[in-house]
Every structure is written in structure tokens, then in C-alpha cells.
PDB file of C-alpha atoms in Angstrom:
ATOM      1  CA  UNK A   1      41.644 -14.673  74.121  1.00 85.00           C
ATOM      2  CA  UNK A   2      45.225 -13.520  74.671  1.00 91.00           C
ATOM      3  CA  UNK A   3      45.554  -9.860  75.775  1.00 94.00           C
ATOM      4  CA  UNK A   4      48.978  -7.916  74.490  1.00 96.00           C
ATOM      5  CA  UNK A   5      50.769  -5.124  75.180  1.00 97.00           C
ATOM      6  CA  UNK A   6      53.283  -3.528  72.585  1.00 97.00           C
ATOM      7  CA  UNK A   7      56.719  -2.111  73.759  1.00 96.00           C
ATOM      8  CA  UNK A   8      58.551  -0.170  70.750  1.00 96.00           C
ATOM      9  CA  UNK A   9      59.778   3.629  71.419  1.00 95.00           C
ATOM     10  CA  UNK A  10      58.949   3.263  67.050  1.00 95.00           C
ATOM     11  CA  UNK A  11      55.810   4.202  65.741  1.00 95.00           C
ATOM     12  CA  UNK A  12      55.602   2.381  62.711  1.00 95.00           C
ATOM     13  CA  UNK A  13      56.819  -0.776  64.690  1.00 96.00           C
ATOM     14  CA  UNK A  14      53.307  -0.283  67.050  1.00 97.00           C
ATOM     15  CA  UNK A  15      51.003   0.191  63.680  1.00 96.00           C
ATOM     16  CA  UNK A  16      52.801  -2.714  61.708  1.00 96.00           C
ATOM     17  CA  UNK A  17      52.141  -5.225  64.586  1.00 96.00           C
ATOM     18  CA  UNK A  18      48.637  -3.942  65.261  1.00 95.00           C
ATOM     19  CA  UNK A  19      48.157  -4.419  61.915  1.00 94.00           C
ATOM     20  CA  UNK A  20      49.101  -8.185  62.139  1.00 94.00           C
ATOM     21  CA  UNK A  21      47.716  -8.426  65.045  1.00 93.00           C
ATOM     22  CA  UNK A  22      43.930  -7.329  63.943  1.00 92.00           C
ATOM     23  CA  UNK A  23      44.322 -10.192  61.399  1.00 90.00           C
ATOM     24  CA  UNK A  24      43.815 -13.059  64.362  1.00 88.00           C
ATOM     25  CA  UNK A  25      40.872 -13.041  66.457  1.00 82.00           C
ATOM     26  CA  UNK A  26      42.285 -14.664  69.461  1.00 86.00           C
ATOM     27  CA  UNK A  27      44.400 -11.431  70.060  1.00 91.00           C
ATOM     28  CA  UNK A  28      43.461  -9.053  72.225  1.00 93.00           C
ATOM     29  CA  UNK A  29      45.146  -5.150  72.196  1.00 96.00           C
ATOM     30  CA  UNK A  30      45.770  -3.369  75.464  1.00 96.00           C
ATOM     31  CA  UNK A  31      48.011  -0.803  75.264  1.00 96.00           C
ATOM     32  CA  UNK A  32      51.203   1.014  73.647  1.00 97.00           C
ATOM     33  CA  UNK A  33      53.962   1.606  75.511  1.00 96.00           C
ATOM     34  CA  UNK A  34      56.897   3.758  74.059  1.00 96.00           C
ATOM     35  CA  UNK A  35      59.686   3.012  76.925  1.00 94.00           C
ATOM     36  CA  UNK A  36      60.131   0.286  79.198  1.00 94.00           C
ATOM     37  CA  UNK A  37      59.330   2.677  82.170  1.00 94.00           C
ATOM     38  CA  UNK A  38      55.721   2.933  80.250  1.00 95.00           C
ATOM     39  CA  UNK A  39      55.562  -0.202  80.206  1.00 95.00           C
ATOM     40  CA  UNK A  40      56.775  -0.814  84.074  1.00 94.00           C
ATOM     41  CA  UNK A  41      54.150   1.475  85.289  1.00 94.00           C
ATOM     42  CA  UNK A  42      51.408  -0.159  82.976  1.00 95.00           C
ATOM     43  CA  UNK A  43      52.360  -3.658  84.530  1.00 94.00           C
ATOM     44  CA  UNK A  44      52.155  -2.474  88.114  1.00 91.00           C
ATOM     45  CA  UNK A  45      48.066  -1.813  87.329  1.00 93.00           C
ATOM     46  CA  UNK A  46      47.178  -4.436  84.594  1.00 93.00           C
ATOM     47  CA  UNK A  47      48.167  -7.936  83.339  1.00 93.00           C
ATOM     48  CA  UNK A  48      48.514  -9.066  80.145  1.00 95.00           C
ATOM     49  CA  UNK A  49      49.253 -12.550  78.579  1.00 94.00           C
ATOM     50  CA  UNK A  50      51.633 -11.298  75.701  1.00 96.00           C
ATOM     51  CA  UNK A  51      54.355  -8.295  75.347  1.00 96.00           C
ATOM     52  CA  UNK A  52      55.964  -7.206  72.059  1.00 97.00           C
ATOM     53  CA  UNK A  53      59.392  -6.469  73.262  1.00 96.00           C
ATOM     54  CA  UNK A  54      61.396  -3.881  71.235  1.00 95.00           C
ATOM     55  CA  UNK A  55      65.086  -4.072  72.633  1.00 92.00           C
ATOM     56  CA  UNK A  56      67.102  -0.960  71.393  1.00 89.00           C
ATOM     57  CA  UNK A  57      64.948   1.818  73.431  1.00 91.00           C
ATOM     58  CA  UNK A  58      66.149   4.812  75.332  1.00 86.00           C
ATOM     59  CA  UNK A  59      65.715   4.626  79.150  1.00 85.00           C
ATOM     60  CA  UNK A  60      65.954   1.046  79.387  1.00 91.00           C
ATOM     61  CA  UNK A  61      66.821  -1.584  77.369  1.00 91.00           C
ATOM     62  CA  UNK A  62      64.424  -4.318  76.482  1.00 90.00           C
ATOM     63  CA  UNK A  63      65.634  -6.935  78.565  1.00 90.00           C
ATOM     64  CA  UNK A  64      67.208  -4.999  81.378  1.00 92.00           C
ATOM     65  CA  UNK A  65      63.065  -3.935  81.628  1.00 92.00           C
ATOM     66  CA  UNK A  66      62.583  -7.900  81.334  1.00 89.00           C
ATOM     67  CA  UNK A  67      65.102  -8.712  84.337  1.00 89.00           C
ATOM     68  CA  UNK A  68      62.863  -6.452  86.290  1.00 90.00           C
ATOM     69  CA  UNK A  69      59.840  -8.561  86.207  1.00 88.00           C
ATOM     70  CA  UNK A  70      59.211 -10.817  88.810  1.00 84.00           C
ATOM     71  CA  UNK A  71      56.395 -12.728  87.077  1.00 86.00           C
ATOM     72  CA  UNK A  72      56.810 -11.585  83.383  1.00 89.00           C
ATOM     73  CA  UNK A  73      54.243 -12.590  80.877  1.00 92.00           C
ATOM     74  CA  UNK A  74      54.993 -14.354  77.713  1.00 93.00           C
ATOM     75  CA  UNK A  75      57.058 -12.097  75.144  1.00 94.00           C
ATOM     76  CA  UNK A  76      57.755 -12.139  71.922  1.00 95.00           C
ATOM     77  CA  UNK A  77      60.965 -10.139  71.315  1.00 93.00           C
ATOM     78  CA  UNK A  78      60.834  -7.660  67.955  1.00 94.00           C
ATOM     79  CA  UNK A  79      64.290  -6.009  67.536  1.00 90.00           C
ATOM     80  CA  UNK A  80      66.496  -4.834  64.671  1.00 89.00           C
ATOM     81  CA  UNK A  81      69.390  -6.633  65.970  1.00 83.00           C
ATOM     82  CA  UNK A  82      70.160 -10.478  65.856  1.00 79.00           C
ATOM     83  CA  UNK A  83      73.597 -10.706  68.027  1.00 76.00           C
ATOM     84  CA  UNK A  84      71.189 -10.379  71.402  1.00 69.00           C
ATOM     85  CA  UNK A  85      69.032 -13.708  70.558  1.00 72.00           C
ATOM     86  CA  UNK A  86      70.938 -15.992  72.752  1.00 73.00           C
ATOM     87  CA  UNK A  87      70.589 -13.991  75.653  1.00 72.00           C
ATOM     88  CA  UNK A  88      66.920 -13.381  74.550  1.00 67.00           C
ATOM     89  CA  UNK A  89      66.580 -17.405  74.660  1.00 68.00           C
ATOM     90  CA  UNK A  90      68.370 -17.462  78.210  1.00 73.00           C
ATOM     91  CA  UNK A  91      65.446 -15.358  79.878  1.00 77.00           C
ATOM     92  CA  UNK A  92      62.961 -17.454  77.402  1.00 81.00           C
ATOM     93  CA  UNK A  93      61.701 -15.576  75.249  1.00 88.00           C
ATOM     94  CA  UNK A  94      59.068 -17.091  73.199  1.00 88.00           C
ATOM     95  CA  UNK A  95      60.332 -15.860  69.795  1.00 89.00           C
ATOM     96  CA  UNK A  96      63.044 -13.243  68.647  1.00 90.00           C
ATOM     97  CA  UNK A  97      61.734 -11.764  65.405  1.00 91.00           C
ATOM     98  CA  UNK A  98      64.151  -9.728  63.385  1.00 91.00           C
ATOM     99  CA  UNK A  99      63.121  -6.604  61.898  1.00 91.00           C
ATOM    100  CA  UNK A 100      61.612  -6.335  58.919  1.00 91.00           C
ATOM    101  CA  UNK A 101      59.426  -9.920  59.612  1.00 91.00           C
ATOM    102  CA  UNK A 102      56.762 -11.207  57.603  1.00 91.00           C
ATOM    103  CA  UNK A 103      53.080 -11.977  58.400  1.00 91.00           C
ATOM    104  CA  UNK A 104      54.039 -15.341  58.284  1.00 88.00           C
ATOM    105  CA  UNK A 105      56.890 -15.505  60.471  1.00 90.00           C
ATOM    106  CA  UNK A 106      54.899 -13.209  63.174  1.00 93.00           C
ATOM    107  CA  UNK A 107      52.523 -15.647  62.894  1.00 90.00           C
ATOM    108  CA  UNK A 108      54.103 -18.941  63.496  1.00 88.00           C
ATOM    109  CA  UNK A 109      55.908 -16.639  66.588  1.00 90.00           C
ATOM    110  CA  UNK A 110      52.147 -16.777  67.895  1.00 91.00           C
ATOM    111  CA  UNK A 111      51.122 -19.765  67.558  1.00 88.00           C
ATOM    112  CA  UNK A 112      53.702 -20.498  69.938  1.00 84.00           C
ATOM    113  CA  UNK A 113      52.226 -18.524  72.475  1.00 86.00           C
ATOM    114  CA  UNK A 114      48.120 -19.516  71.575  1.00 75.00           C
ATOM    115  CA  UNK A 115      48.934 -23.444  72.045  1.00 67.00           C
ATOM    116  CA  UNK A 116      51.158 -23.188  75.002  1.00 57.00           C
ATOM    117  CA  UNK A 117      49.507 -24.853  77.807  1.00 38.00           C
ATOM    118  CA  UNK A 118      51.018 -23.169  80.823  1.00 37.00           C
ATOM    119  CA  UNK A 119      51.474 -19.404  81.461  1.00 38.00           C
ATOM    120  CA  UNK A 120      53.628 -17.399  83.862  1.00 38.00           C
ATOM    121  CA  UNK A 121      52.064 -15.949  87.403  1.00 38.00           C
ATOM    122  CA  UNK A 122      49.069 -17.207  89.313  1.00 36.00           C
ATOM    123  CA  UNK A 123      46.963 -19.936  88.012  1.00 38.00           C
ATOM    124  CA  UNK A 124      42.884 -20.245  88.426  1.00 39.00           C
ATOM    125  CA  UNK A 125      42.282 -22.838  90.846  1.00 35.00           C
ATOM    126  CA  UNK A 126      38.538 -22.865  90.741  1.00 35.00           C
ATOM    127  CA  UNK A 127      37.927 -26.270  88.820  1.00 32.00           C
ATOM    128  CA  UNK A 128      34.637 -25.188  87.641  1.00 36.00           C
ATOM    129  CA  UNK A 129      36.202 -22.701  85.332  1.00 31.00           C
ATOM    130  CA  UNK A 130      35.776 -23.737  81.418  1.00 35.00           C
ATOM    131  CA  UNK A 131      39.495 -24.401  80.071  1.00 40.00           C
ATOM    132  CA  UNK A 132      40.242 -21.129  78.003  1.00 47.00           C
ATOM    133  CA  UNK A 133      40.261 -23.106  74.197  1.00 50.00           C
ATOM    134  CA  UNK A 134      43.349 -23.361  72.359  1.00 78.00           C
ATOM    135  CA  UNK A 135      43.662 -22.357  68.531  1.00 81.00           C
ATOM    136  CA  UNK A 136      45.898 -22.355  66.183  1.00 84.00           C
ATOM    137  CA  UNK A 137      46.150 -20.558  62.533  1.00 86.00           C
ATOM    138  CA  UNK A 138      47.221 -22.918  59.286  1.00 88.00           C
ATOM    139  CA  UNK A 139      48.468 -21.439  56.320  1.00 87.00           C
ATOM    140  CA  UNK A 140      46.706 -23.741  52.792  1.00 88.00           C
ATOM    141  CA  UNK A 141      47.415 -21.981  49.826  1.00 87.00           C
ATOM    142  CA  UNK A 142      46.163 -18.354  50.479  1.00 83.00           C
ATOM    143  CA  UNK A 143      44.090 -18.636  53.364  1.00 86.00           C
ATOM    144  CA  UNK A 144      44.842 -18.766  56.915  1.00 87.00           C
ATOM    145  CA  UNK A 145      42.040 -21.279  58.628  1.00 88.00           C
ATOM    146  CA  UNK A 146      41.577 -20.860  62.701  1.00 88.00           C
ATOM    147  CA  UNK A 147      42.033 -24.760  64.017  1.00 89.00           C
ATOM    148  CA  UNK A 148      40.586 -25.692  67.086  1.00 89.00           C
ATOM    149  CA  UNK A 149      43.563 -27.740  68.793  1.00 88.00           C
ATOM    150  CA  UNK A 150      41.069 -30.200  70.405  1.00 90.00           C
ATOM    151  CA  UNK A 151      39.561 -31.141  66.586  1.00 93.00           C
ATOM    152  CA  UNK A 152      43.118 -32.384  65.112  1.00 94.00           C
ATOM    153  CA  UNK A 153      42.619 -35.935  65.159  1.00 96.00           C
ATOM    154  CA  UNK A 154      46.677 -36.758  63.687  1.00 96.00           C
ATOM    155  CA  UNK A 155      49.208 -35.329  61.831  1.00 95.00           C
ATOM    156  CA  UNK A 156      50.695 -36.811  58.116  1.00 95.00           C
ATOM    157  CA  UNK A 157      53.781 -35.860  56.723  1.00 92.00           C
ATOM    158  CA  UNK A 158      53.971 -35.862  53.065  1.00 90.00           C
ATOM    159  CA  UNK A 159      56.950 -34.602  51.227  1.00 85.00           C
ATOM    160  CA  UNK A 160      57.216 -30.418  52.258  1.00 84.00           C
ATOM    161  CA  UNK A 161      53.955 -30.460  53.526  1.00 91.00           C
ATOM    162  CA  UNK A 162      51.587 -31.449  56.098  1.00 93.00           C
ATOM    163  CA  UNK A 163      48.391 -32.731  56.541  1.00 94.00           C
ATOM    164  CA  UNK A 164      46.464 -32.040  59.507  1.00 95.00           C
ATOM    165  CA  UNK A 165      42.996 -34.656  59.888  1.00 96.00           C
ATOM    166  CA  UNK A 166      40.778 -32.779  61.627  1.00 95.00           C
ATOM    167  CA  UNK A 167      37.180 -33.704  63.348  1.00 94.00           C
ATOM    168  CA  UNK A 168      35.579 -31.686  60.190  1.00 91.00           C
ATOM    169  CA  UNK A 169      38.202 -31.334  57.515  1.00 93.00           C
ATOM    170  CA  UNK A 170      41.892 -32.174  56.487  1.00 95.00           C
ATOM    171  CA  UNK A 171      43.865 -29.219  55.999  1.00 94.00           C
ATOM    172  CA  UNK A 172      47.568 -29.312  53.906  1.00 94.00           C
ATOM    173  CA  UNK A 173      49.932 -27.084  55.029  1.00 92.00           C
ATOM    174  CA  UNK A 174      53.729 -26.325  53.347  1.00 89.00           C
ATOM    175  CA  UNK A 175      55.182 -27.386  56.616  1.00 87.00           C
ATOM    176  CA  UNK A 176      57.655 -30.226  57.190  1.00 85.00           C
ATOM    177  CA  UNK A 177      55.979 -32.507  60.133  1.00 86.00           C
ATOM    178  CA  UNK A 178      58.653 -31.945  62.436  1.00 81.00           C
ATOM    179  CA  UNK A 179      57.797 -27.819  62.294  1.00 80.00           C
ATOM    180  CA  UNK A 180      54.488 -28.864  62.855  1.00 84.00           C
ATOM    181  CA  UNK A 181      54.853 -31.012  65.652  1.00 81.00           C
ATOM    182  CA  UNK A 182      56.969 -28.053  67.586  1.00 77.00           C
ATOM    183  CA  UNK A 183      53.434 -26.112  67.317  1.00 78.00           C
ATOM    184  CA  UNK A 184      51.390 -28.632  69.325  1.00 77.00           C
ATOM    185  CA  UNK A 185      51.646 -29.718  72.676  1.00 66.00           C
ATOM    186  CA  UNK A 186      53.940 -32.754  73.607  1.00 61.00           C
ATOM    187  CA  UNK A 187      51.372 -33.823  76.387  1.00 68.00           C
ATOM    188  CA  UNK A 188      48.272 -34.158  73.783  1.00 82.00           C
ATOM    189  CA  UNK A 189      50.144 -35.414  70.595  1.00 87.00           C
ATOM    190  CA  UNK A 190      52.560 -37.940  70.058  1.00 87.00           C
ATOM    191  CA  UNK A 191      54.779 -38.980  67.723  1.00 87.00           C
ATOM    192  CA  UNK A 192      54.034 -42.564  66.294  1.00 91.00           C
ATOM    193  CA  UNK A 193      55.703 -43.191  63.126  1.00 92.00           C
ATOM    194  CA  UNK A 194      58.316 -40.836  61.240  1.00 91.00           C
ATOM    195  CA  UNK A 195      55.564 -39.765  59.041  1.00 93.00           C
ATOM    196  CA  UNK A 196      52.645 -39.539  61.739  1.00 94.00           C
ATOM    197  CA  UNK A 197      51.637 -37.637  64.886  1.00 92.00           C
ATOM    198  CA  UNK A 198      48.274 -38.331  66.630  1.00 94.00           C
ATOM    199  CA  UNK A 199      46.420 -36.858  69.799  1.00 92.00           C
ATOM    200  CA  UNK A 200      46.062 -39.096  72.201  1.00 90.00           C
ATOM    201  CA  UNK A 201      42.581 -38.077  73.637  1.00 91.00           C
ATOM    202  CA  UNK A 202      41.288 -39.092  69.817  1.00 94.00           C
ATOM    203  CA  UNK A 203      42.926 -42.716  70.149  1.00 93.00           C
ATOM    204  CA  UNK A 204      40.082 -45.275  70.334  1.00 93.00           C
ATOM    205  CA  UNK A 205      42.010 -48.362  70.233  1.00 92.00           C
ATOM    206  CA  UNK A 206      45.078 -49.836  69.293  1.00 91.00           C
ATOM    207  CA  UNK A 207      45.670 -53.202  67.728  1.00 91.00           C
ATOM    208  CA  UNK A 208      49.290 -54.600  66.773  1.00 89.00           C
ATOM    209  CA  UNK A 209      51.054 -51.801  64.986  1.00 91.00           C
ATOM    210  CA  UNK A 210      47.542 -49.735  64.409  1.00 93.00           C
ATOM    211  CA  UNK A 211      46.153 -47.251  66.021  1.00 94.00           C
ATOM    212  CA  UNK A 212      42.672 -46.432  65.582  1.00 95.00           C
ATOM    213  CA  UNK A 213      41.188 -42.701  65.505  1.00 94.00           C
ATOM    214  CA  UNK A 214      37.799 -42.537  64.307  1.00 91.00           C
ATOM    215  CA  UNK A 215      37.448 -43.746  60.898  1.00 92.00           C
ATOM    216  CA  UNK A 216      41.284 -43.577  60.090  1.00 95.00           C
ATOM    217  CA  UNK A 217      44.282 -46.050  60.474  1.00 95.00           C
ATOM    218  CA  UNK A 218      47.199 -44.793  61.628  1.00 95.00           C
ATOM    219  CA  UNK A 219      50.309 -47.113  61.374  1.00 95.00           C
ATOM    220  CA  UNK A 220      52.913 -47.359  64.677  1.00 92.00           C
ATOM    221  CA  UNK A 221      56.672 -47.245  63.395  1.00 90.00           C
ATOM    222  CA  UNK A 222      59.048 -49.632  64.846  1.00 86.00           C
ATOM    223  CA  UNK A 223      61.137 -46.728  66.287  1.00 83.00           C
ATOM    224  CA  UNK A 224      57.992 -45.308  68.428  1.00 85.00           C
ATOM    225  CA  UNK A 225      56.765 -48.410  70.056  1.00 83.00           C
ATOM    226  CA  UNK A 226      58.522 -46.574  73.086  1.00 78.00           C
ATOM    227  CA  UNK A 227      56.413 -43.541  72.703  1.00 75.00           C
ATOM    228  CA  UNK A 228      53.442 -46.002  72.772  1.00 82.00           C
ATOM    229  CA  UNK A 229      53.892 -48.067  75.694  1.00 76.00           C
ATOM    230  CA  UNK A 230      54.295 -45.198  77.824  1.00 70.00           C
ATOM    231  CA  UNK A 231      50.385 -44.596  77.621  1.00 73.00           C
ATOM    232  CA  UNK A 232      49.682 -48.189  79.462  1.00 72.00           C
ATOM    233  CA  UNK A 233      52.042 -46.894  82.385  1.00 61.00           C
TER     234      UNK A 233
END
């Protein structure tokens, strides 16, 4: 579960990403914060995993309140105003989403944030912890299907879309397989062929210039013989 906090002196801007936000189960609301000095003195008492940053806001400015964190979590800027995305990228931001943004495009800004691996501040050392599960949401058609990261089997590029081989289904998505790839983590998947992307804890074998995951073939491009000999170092 990812906990959020929303940082918008707007109104509407706090009830349209609620909204959005109530559409994925894997998101968690904390709190609404109207300034950054709200949202300074919420911080100080709580942690959360996510903050929707607003950057035009009396008081202080978005990321002036950003420079301020020492261990800031992940944050997802929401702003009116393009010309500040650079700087937004500089203090790595995980998305800058320009006002008025879509369901779709809020939601490919989370995905980035529900499949990343590591997380800013201190991590859980106890090893007897159960790894939080990572999901991600596919858009087929009309519906948008919750995908357990650790099902996807391999990735197949075909034309404008995508198809993703799951453990229990195969889902197509209007994706190009380099967009796709950006959502999932270079340490699980890899890149095998221009048209194929497979995760590596699903490999069973590999033969010649085939690689075997469960009861598919997946075929090794010339160009990515690289990527595959780094797994016998």
C-alpha cells in the first residue's frame, strides 16, 4: 500500500486527484495540505510514501518546500506551468503532470512510483519482514486490470501494442514495448530481443538463442547476447 499526501492551495485540484486516486487500490489517502507550511508541519509528525506537489502556492513555493526536506518522499509534481520541469527533474521528481491531466496520464505517473523498488529514508532491516508486493495497472481496451509484477512471465512487442504473458493470462496493452519496459524494473526484466523482454526469476533454461519460461519460447536477438551473458557472471 502506498500512503499519499496532497499539496495544492486549489480545491478542485485535492477532489480531482482523490478522485483518481480512489480508482487504485494500492493508494492510500492521508491528508490535505493547502500550503507547503501545512504540509512541513504534517511531515514533522507522519510519513508518507507519495506527495502530490502543487508548485504555484502562496507561502512557499512547491519546490523551495521540496529543498527543505532532508529525506523527502517520492513526489509526483501537479502544476499549471511546464517551464519549471527541468528543475523539477533536477531534484527528481517522479513525474511533472501538467494541469488539466488525464486519468491515464496520472496513472502511468503512478505506476512509476508502485514498481519502484527503492524508496527514500530509512529502510526495514528485519529480514523476516514479507517484501511489500509490487503492482502495476494495464490499460486493455476499457478496463484497467491490477498486475502482480512477480506474475509477468515476458514482454512482446507487436506493432503499437504490447503483450504482457502473465502466470494466469496475457494481457494487450496500446503501449509501444519500450514505454513498457520504462514501467518495470531493470533488475527483474531484461531486454532480450528488440521485440521481447523477460523476467529473469521466470527463466528456466536457456538453450542456443532460446530462452525457456514455462511453456513459452522466447527467442535471444543477436544484439542482446550481451544482456544475456551477464546472468552467468
Amino acid at each position: 500500500m502506498t500512503t499519499y499526501l496532497i499539496v495544492d492551495d486549489e480545491h478542485i485540484a485535492h477532489d480531482i486527484i482523490k478522485g483518481y486516486c480512489d480508482m487504485l487500490p494500492n493508494l492510500e489517502f492521508k491528508a490535505d495540505c493547502y500550503d507547503a507550511i501545512e504540509a512541513i508541519d504534517y511531515l514533522s509528525q507522519h510519513k508518507v510514501d507519495l506527495i502530490f506537489l502543487d508548485l504555484n502556492m502562496p507561502k512557499l513555493k512547491g519546490f523551495e518546500f521540496l529543498k527543505t526536506l532532508s529525506f523527502p518522499p517520492k513526489v509526483i509534481v501537479t502544476t499549471a506551468y511546464s517551464e519549471f520541469a527541468i528543475e523539477g527533474y533536477e531534484l527528481n521528481v517522479v513525474d511533472y503532470l501538467l494541469k488539466p491531466f488525464s486519468f491515464e496520464r496520472f496513472l502511468s505517473a503512478v505506476n512509476k512510483v508502485t514498481t519502484s523498488n527503492t524508496y527514500t529514508g530509512k529502510k526495514e532491516t528485519n529480514t523476516n519482514l514479507k517484501p511489500e508486493e509490487k503492482h502495476i495497472f494495464l490499460k486493455q481496451n476499457n478496463s484497467h486490470i491490477q498486475v502482480d509484477l512477480d506474475s509477468i512471465l515476458f514482454i512482446e512487442a507487436s506493432g503499437n501494442y504490447t503483450k504482457v504473458f502473465t502466470t494466469k493470462a496475457t494481457i494487450t496493452i496500446r503501449e509501444k514495448i519500450s514505454d513498457t519496459i520504462q514501467l518495470l524494473s531493470d533488475n527483474d526484466f531484461l531486454q532480450v530481443h528488440k521485440s521481447f523482454a523477460v523476467a529473469k526469476k521466470h527463466i528456466s533454461s536457456i538453450e542456443g538463442n532460446r530462452i525457456h519460461i514455462s511453456d513459452h519460447i522466447v527467442p535471444i536477438g543477436k544484439l542482446y547476447k550481451v544482456n544475456i551473458n551477464q546472468l552467468f557472471k
